Amino acid sequence: MSEDQPRPHCNPKPRIPIALPAGISDPRMRLIVLLRTKWVNGTVLHYHFLGGPAAQQQAVRSAFAEWKALGIGLEFAEVGDPGEAEIRINFDQGDGSWSYLGKDVLGIGANEPTMNFGWDLTTDYGRTTALHEIGHTLGLPHEHQNPFAGIVWNEQKVYEYFTGAPNRWTREQTFHNVLRKINTHEVEGSNWDPDSVMEYWFPAGLITEPAEFSNGLTPPGGLSAVDQEWARRSYPGLTGSTPALTPFESVSLSLAPGAQADFVIDPPSSRSYQLGTFGTADTVLVLFEEIDGEPRFLAGDDDSGEDRNALFSARLIQGRRYVLRVRLYWAGQSGQTAVMYW
C-alpha cells in the first residue's frame, strides 16, 4: 500500500454506557470512567476465531504475542469454544475492522464477535491493524481524538475523505471516529502521541494545526514507546510471591487509583464463603480459581459509583487454590479500603 493511497481505518463499536448516580464528585467520576474499561491485572483473556484464513489467524496470534512480549501482567490464550472466550474474532471482509473497548466485550452475546478484521493482516499495515484492535480491547481509545491533541481539522476535507472509498463512512461515523473529542474523563495524561498504534493515517490537507502535520500524518506503525509505557503501567508484570488471605482477618489497603492488590486463598474447609471490601472506596473485586495452572474467572463484583461495597459469595473447595484480586478506582475520603473473606 503506497503512502498516498487512501487507507481503510478502524470503525469501532460504540461504548456501552454506564449509569452513575447524580451528585457524584467530578474526581470520582473521572476515575471510574477512566478505569472501568481496564481488565483486572493477571486476567487471562481467552480469544476464539470465528473462522477465517489460517494466515490471517496467525497474524492475530502474532499481534497478541507482541503485546504480551512487553512483559505485561495479562495473558492471552486461544480456545476452541466461543463460549469460553472473552474475545471472539471474525474476518468479515465487508464489515471493516473494529473492536469493542476494554471490558465492554463482556456485555456482548457469547456467539457474537467482539472484534473484526476487514482487510489483509499479513502486510505491514495489516500488522498494525491487528495491534490496534487488540489495543482497543485492552482499553485504548483512538489517539487523534485526545482532547489535548490540539488538532484543528479541515472538516470539509475530513468528511470528503472518509465518506469516500475505501471507508465509505456516513457523516455521523466520520464525526464519531475522527472529529469528536473524547471526554477528558476518558483520557490518561495530557499529551498526544502521533506515533501511537492507535493513531490513524491522515493524508495532506485534513489537519490544519499543528502545522507540521498539514502535509499528512503517517505514523510509523507498530507499538510506539508511549503505547508500550501505557501497557506496562496499566498491566504491570506479576512478580514476587502473592500473600495469603486468612478467613475472618481483614487486610487494610492503601492503593493509588488503578493500582491492585492480589491474595491467594487456600480455604480451610469446603463451604460457601462471602468475599468483600470495606470502606468508602470504589473497587472491582474478582475471584479466580487456579485450574491446570491457569486462573479462571469464578465470581466478581464492581461497586464503582454506588453507595455500597463489592461483595459476593462463592463456594470454595478445600485443597483447591484461588486468587482474589482487588483493583481500586477511587480511594474515598479515608484513602483506604480493606478486603476480607469469611
CSV table of C-alpha atoms in Angstrom, one decimal:
chain,number,residue,atom,x,y,z
A,1,MET,CA,0.0,0.0,0.0
A,2,SER,CA,1.6,3.3,-1.1
A,3,GLU,CA,1.9,6.3,1.1
A,4,ASP,CA,-0.7,8.3,-0.8
A,5,GLN,CA,-3.2,5.5,-1.3
A,6,PRO,CA,-6.4,6.0,0.8
A,7,ARG,CA,-6.3,3.6,3.7
A,8,PRO,CA,-9.2,1.7,5.4
A,9,HIS,CA,-9.5,2.6,9.1
A,10,CYS,CA,-10.9,1.1,12.2
A,11,ASN,CA,-14.6,1.8,12.7
A,12,PRO,CA,-15.0,1.0,16.4
A,13,LYS,CA,-18.2,-0.1,18.1
A,14,PRO,CA,-20.0,2.5,20.3
A,15,ARG,CA,-19.2,2.4,24.0
A,16,ILE,CA,-21.6,0.6,26.3
A,17,PRO,CA,-22.9,3.4,28.6
A,18,ILE,CA,-23.0,3.2,32.4
A,19,ALA,CA,-25.4,4.9,34.7
A,20,LEU,CA,-23.7,6.8,37.6
A,21,PRO,CA,-25.7,8.4,40.3
A,22,ALA,CA,-26.4,12.2,40.3
A,23,GLY,CA,-24.2,14.3,42.6
A,24,ILE,CA,-21.1,12.1,42.2
A,25,SER,CA,-18.0,14.3,42.5
A,26,ASP,CA,-16.0,15.1,39.4
A,27,PRO,CA,-12.8,13.5,40.5
A,28,ARG,CA,-14.6,10.3,41.5
A,29,MET,CA,-16.5,10.2,38.2
A,30,ARG,CA,-13.3,10.7,36.2
A,31,LEU,CA,-11.5,7.8,37.8
A,32,ILE,CA,-14.5,5.5,37.3
A,33,VAL,CA,-14.9,6.4,33.7
A,34,LEU,CA,-11.2,6.2,33.0
A,35,LEU,CA,-10.5,2.9,34.7
A,36,ARG,CA,-13.7,0.9,34.1
A,37,THR,CA,-12.6,-0.3,30.7
A,38,LYS,CA,-9.4,-1.9,32.0
A,39,TRP,CA,-9.1,-5.5,33.0
A,40,VAL,CA,-8.0,-6.7,36.4
A,41,ASN,CA,-4.3,-7.3,36.1
A,42,GLY,CA,-3.4,-11.0,36.0
A,43,THR,CA,-6.5,-11.9,33.9
A,44,VAL,CA,-6.2,-14.5,31.2
A,45,LEU,CA,-8.0,-13.2,28.1
A,46,HIS,CA,-9.3,-16.0,26.0
A,47,TYR,CA,-9.8,-15.5,22.3
A,48,HIS,CA,-11.6,-17.6,19.7
A,49,PHE,CA,-11.5,-17.3,15.9
A,50,LEU,CA,-15.0,-17.4,14.3
A,51,GLY,CA,-13.5,-18.8,11.1
A,52,GLY,CA,-11.0,-17.0,8.8
A,53,PRO,CA,-8.0,-18.0,6.7
A,54,ALA,CA,-5.0,-19.6,8.5
A,55,ALA,CA,-2.6,-16.7,7.6
A,56,GLN,CA,-5.0,-14.1,8.9
A,57,GLN,CA,-5.4,-16.0,12.2
A,58,GLN,CA,-1.7,-16.3,12.6
A,59,ALA,CA,-1.3,-12.6,12.1
A,60,VAL,CA,-3.6,-12.0,15.0
A,61,ARG,CA,-1.8,-14.6,17.2
A,62,SER,CA,1.5,-12.7,16.4
A,63,ALA,CA,-0.1,-9.4,17.4
A,64,PHE,CA,-1.3,-10.8,20.8
A,65,ALA,CA,2.3,-12.2,21.3
A,66,GLU,CA,3.7,-8.7,20.5
A,67,TRP,CA,1.6,-7.1,23.2
A,68,LYS,CA,2.5,-9.9,25.7
A,69,ALA,CA,6.2,-9.6,24.9
A,70,LEU,CA,6.1,-6.2,26.6
A,71,GLY,CA,6.1,-8.1,29.9
A,72,ILE,CA,2.5,-7.1,30.9
A,73,GLY,CA,0.5,-8.9,33.5
A,74,LEU,CA,-2.3,-10.1,31.2
A,75,GLU,CA,-2.1,-13.4,29.4
A,76,PHE,CA,-3.7,-14.3,26.1
A,77,ALA,CA,-4.9,-17.9,25.4
A,78,GLU,CA,-6.6,-19.2,22.3
A,79,VAL,CA,-9.6,-21.5,22.9
A,80,GLY,CA,-11.8,-23.7,20.7
A,81,ASP,CA,-15.1,-22.8,22.3
A,82,PRO,CA,-16.5,-19.3,21.7
A,83,GLY,CA,-18.5,-19.6,24.9
A,84,GLU,CA,-15.1,-19.7,26.8
A,85,ALA,CA,-13.7,-16.6,25.1
A,86,GLU,CA,-14.0,-13.0,26.2
A,87,ILE,CA,-12.6,-12.0,22.7
A,88,ARG,CA,-14.3,-13.5,19.6
A,89,ILE,CA,-12.6,-12.6,16.3
A,90,ASN,CA,-14.3,-12.5,12.9
A,91,PHE,CA,-12.9,-11.9,9.5
A,92,ASP,CA,-15.9,-10.4,7.6
A,93,GLN,CA,-14.3,-8.5,4.7
A,94,GLY,CA,-17.4,-6.5,4.2
A,95,ASP,CA,-17.6,-5.1,7.8
A,96,GLY,CA,-14.3,-3.2,8.1
A,97,SER,CA,-12.0,-3.6,11.2
A,98,TRP,CA,-13.3,-2.8,14.6
A,99,SER,CA,-13.4,-3.8,18.3
A,100,TYR,CA,-15.3,-3.0,21.4
A,101,LEU,CA,-13.3,-1.1,24.1
A,102,GLY,CA,-11.9,-2.9,27.0
A,103,LYS,CA,-14.3,-4.8,29.3
A,104,ASP,CA,-17.3,-3.7,27.1
A,105,VAL,CA,-16.7,-7.1,25.4
A,106,LEU,CA,-18.2,-8.8,28.4
A,107,GLY,CA,-21.6,-7.3,27.5
A,108,ILE,CA,-21.7,-8.9,24.1
A,109,GLY,CA,-23.5,-12.2,23.4
A,110,ALA,CA,-21.4,-15.3,23.7
A,111,ASN,CA,-21.9,-16.2,20.0
A,112,GLU,CA,-21.3,-12.6,18.7
A,113,PRO,CA,-17.9,-11.2,17.6
A,114,THR,CA,-16.2,-8.6,19.7
A,115,MET,CA,-13.5,-7.9,17.1
A,116,ASN,CA,-13.5,-7.9,13.3
A,117,PHE,CA,-10.8,-7.6,10.6
A,118,GLY,CA,-11.9,-6.4,7.2
A,119,TRP,CA,-8.7,-6.5,5.3
A,120,ASP,CA,-5.4,-8.4,4.9
A,121,LEU,CA,-3.3,-8.5,8.1
A,122,THR,CA,-0.2,-10.0,6.5
A,123,THR,CA,1.1,-6.6,5.3
A,124,ASP,CA,2.9,-4.0,7.5
A,125,TYR,CA,-0.4,-2.0,7.6
A,126,GLY,CA,-2.3,-5.2,8.5
A,127,ARG,CA,0.1,-6.0,11.3
A,128,THR,CA,-0.5,-2.5,12.8
A,129,THR,CA,-4.3,-3.0,12.3
A,130,ALA,CA,-4.1,-6.2,14.4
A,131,LEU,CA,-2.1,-4.4,17.2
A,132,HIS,CA,-4.6,-1.5,17.0
A,133,GLU,CA,-7.7,-3.6,17.5
A,134,ILE,CA,-6.1,-5.5,20.4
A,135,GLY,CA,-5.2,-2.1,21.8
A,136,HIS,CA,-8.9,-1.3,21.9
A,137,THR,CA,-9.7,-4.5,23.7
A,138,LEU,CA,-7.0,-3.6,26.3
A,139,GLY,CA,-8.8,-0.2,26.9
A,140,LEU,CA,-7.0,2.2,24.5
A,141,PRO,CA,-9.2,4.7,22.5
A,142,HIS,CA,-8.2,6.5,19.3
A,143,GLU,CA,-5.2,8.8,19.8
A,144,HIS,CA,-6.3,11.6,17.4
A,145,GLN,CA,-9.5,12.1,19.5
A,146,ASN,CA,-7.4,13.0,22.5
A,147,PRO,CA,-8.9,16.4,23.7
A,148,PHE,CA,-5.4,17.6,24.5
A,149,ALA,CA,-4.0,16.9,21.0
A,150,GLY,CA,-4.7,20.5,19.8
A,151,ILE,CA,-5.7,19.2,16.3
A,152,VAL,CA,-7.6,21.7,14.1
A,153,TRP,CA,-9.3,19.9,11.3
A,154,ASN,CA,-10.3,21.0,7.8
A,155,GLU,CA,-13.7,19.4,8.5
A,156,GLN,CA,-15.0,19.6,4.9
A,157,LYS,CA,-12.0,17.6,3.6
A,158,VAL,CA,-12.3,15.2,6.5
A,159,TYR,CA,-15.8,14.4,5.5
A,160,GLU,CA,-14.9,14.2,1.9
A,161,TYR,CA,-12.1,11.8,2.6
A,162,PHE,CA,-13.8,9.4,4.9
A,163,THR,CA,-17.1,9.3,3.1
A,164,GLY,CA,-15.2,8.2,0.0
A,165,ALA,CA,-13.5,4.9,-0.8
A,166,PRO,CA,-12.3,2.7,0.9
A,167,ASN,CA,-14.1,3.6,4.1
A,168,ARG,CA,-17.4,5.0,2.8
A,169,TRP,CA,-18.5,6.1,6.2
A,170,THR,CA,-21.5,8.2,6.9
A,171,ARG,CA,-21.1,11.8,8.2
A,172,GLU,CA,-22.1,10.5,11.6
A,173,GLN,CA,-19.5,7.8,11.6
A,174,THR,CA,-16.8,10.2,10.4
A,175,PHE,CA,-17.7,12.6,13.2
A,176,HIS,CA,-17.7,9.9,15.8
A,177,ASN,CA,-14.4,8.3,14.7
A,178,VAL,CA,-12.4,11.4,13.8
A,179,LEU,CA,-13.8,14.8,14.7
A,180,ARG,CA,-15.4,14.0,18.0
A,181,LYS,CA,-13.2,14.8,21.0
A,182,ILE,CA,-13.1,12.1,23.7
A,183,ASN,CA,-14.3,13.3,27.1
A,184,THR,CA,-11.3,14.4,29.3
A,185,HIS,CA,-12.6,11.8,31.9
A,186,GLU,CA,-11.6,9.0,29.5
A,187,VAL,CA,-8.0,10.2,28.7
A,188,GLU,CA,-4.9,9.5,30.7
A,189,GLY,CA,-2.3,12.3,30.8
A,190,SER,CA,-2.3,15.4,28.7
A,191,ASN,CA,0.0,14.6,25.8
A,192,TRP,CA,-0.8,13.4,22.3
A,193,ASP,CA,1.3,10.7,20.7
A,194,PRO,CA,1.2,11.0,16.9
A,195,ASP,CA,3.3,7.8,16.6
A,196,SER,CA,0.8,5.6,18.6
A,197,VAL,CA,-0.6,2.4,17.1
A,198,MET,CA,-4.0,3.9,18.0
A,199,GLU,CA,-3.5,6.7,15.5
A,200,TYR,CA,-5.0,6.9,12.0
A,201,TRP,CA,-3.0,7.7,8.9
A,202,PHE,CA,-4.2,11.1,7.5
A,203,PRO,CA,-3.3,12.5,4.0
A,204,ALA,CA,-2.3,16.1,3.4
A,205,GLY,CA,-4.9,18.7,3.8
A,206,LEU,CA,-7.0,17.2,6.6
A,207,ILE,CA,-5.1,18.6,9.5
A,208,THR,CA,-4.7,22.4,9.7
A,209,GLU,CA,-2.9,22.5,13.0
A,210,PRO,CA,-0.4,21.5,14.3
A,211,ALA,CA,1.2,22.9,11.1
A,212,GLU,CA,3.8,20.1,11.0
A,213,PHE,CA,1.0,17.7,10.1
A,214,SER,CA,-0.7,19.8,7.4
A,215,ASN,CA,1.1,17.7,4.8
A,216,GLY,CA,-0.2,14.5,6.4
A,217,LEU,CA,0.3,12.3,9.4
A,218,THR,CA,1.9,8.9,8.8
A,219,PRO,CA,2.6,7.0,12.0
A,220,PRO,CA,5.5,4.6,11.6
A,221,GLY,CA,3.3,1.6,12.5
A,222,GLY,CA,3.7,-0.8,15.4
A,223,LEU,CA,3.7,0.0,19.1
A,224,SER,CA,5.2,3.4,20.0
A,225,ALA,CA,7.3,4.0,23.1
A,226,VAL,CA,4.2,5.7,24.7
A,227,ASP,CA,2.0,2.7,23.8
A,228,GLN,CA,4.5,0.4,25.5
A,229,GLU,CA,4.7,2.5,28.6
A,230,TRP,CA,0.9,2.7,28.9
A,231,ALA,CA,0.7,-1.1,28.6
A,232,ARG,CA,3.3,-1.7,31.3
A,233,ARG,CA,1.8,0.9,33.6
A,234,SER,CA,-1.8,-0.3,33.2
A,235,TYR,CA,-0.9,-4.0,33.4
A,236,PRO,CA,2.5,-4.4,35.2
A,237,GLY,CA,4.2,-7.7,35.1
A,238,LEU,CA,3.3,-10.0,38.0
A,239,THR,CA,6.4,-10.5,40.1
A,240,GLY,CA,7.2,-11.9,43.6
A,241,SER,CA,5.0,-14.0,45.8
A,242,THR,CA,1.3,-13.4,46.4
A,243,PRO,CA,0.3,-13.0,50.1
A,244,ALA,CA,-2.3,-15.4,51.6
A,245,LEU,CA,-5.7,-14.2,52.8
A,246,THR,CA,-6.9,-15.8,56.0
A,247,PRO,CA,-10.6,-16.2,56.8
A,248,PHE,CA,-12.1,-13.6,59.1
A,249,GLU,CA,-8.9,-11.4,59.0
A,250,SER,CA,-9.4,-8.2,57.1
A,251,VAL,CA,-6.4,-6.6,55.3
A,252,SER,CA,-6.1,-2.8,55.1
A,253,LEU,CA,-5.1,-1.5,51.7
A,254,SER,CA,-3.7,1.9,50.6
A,255,LEU,CA,-3.8,1.9,46.8
A,256,ALA,CA,-3.4,4.5,44.2
A,257,PRO,CA,-6.2,4.8,41.6
A,258,GLY,CA,-5.8,2.0,39.1
A,259,ALA,CA,-3.5,0.0,41.5
A,260,GLN,CA,-4.3,-3.5,42.5
A,261,ALA,CA,-3.7,-6.0,45.4
A,262,ASP,CA,-3.7,-9.8,45.0
A,263,PHE,CA,-4.2,-12.5,47.5
A,264,VAL,CA,-4.0,-16.3,47.5
A,265,ILE,CA,-6.9,-18.2,49.2
A,266,ASP,CA,-6.4,-21.8,50.4
A,267,PRO,CA,-9.8,-22.4,52.0
A,268,PRO,CA,-9.6,-24.5,55.3
A,269,SER,CA,-12.9,-26.2,54.5
A,270,SER,CA,-15.3,-26.7,51.6
A,271,ARG,CA,-18.3,-24.4,52.0
A,272,SER,CA,-19.9,-21.1,50.8
A,273,TYR,CA,-17.9,-18.0,51.7
A,274,GLN,CA,-18.5,-14.3,51.5
A,275,LEU,CA,-15.8,-12.1,49.9
A,276,GLY,CA,-16.0,-8.4,50.1
A,277,THR,CA,-14.4,-5.0,50.6
A,278,PHE,CA,-14.9,-2.4,53.3
A,279,GLY,CA,-14.8,1.4,53.4
A,280,THR,CA,-16.0,4.1,51.0
A,281,ALA,CA,-13.6,3.3,48.1
A,282,ASP,CA,-14.8,2.3,44.6
A,283,THR,CA,-13.3,-1.1,43.7
A,284,VAL,CA,-13.7,-4.1,41.4
A,285,LEU,CA,-13.2,-7.4,43.3
A,286,VAL,CA,-12.6,-10.6,41.2
A,287,LEU,CA,-12.1,-14.2,42.3
A,288,PHE,CA,-10.2,-16.7,40.1
A,289,GLU,CA,-9.8,-20.4,40.6
A,290,GLU,CA,-6.5,-22.0,39.5
A,291,ILE,CA,-7.3,-24.8,37.1
A,292,ASP,CA,-4.3,-26.6,35.5
A,293,GLY,CA,-2.1,-23.7,36.4
A,294,GLU,CA,-4.4,-21.1,34.8
A,295,PRO,CA,-6.6,-18.6,36.8
A,296,ARG,CA,-10.2,-19.0,35.6
A,297,PHE,CA,-12.8,-16.4,36.5
A,298,LEU,CA,-15.2,-17.6,39.2
A,299,ALA,CA,-17.0,-14.5,40.6
A,300,GLY,CA,-16.7,-10.8,40.9
A,301,ASP,CA,-18.4,-7.5,41.8
A,302,ASP,CA,-17.9,-3.8,40.9
A,303,ASP,CA,-19.2,-1.2,43.4
A,304,SER,CA,-18.0,1.9,41.5
A,305,GLY,CA,-20.2,4.9,41.9
A,306,GLU,CA,-22.5,3.1,44.3
A,307,ASP,CA,-23.1,3.6,48.0
A,308,ARG,CA,-22.1,0.0,48.9
A,309,ASN,CA,-19.1,-2.3,48.9
A,310,ALA,CA,-18.1,-5.0,46.5
A,311,LEU,CA,-19.5,-8.3,47.9
A,312,PHE,CA,-20.2,-11.8,46.5
A,313,SER,CA,-20.5,-15.3,47.7
A,314,ALA,CA,-18.7,-18.3,46.3
A,315,ARG,CA,-18.4,-22.0,47.1
A,316,LEU,CA,-14.7,-22.7,47.8
A,317,ILE,CA,-13.3,-26.2,47.9
A,318,GLN,CA,-10.6,-27.3,50.4
A,319,GLY,CA,-7.5,-28.4,48.5
A,320,ARG,CA,-8.1,-26.0,45.6
A,321,ARG,CA,-6.3,-22.7,45.2
A,322,TYR,CA,-8.0,-19.4,44.5
A,323,VAL,CA,-6.7,-15.9,43.7
A,324,LEU,CA,-8.6,-12.8,44.8
A,325,ARG,CA,-7.7,-9.5,43.1
A,326,VAL,CA,-9.0,-6.0,44.1
A,327,ARG,CA,-8.4,-3.0,41.8
A,328,LEU,CA,-9.1,0.5,43.0
A,329,TYR,CA,-10.9,3.2,41.1
A,330,TRP,CA,-11.3,5.9,43.8
A,331,ALA,CA,-9.9,5.7,47.3
A,332,GLY,CA,-12.8,7.5,49.1
A,333,GLN,CA,-12.5,10.0,51.8
A,334,SER,CA,-10.2,7.9,54.0
A,335,GLY,CA,-7.9,7.0,51.2
A,336,GLN,CA,-8.0,3.3,52.3
A,337,THR,CA,-10.1,0.2,51.8
A,338,ALA,CA,-10.0,-3.3,53.2
A,339,VAL,CA,-10.7,-6.8,52.0
A,340,MET,CA,-11.8,-10.0,53.8
A,341,TYR,CA,-13.4,-13.3,53.3
A,342,TRP,CA,-15.4,-15.2,55.8
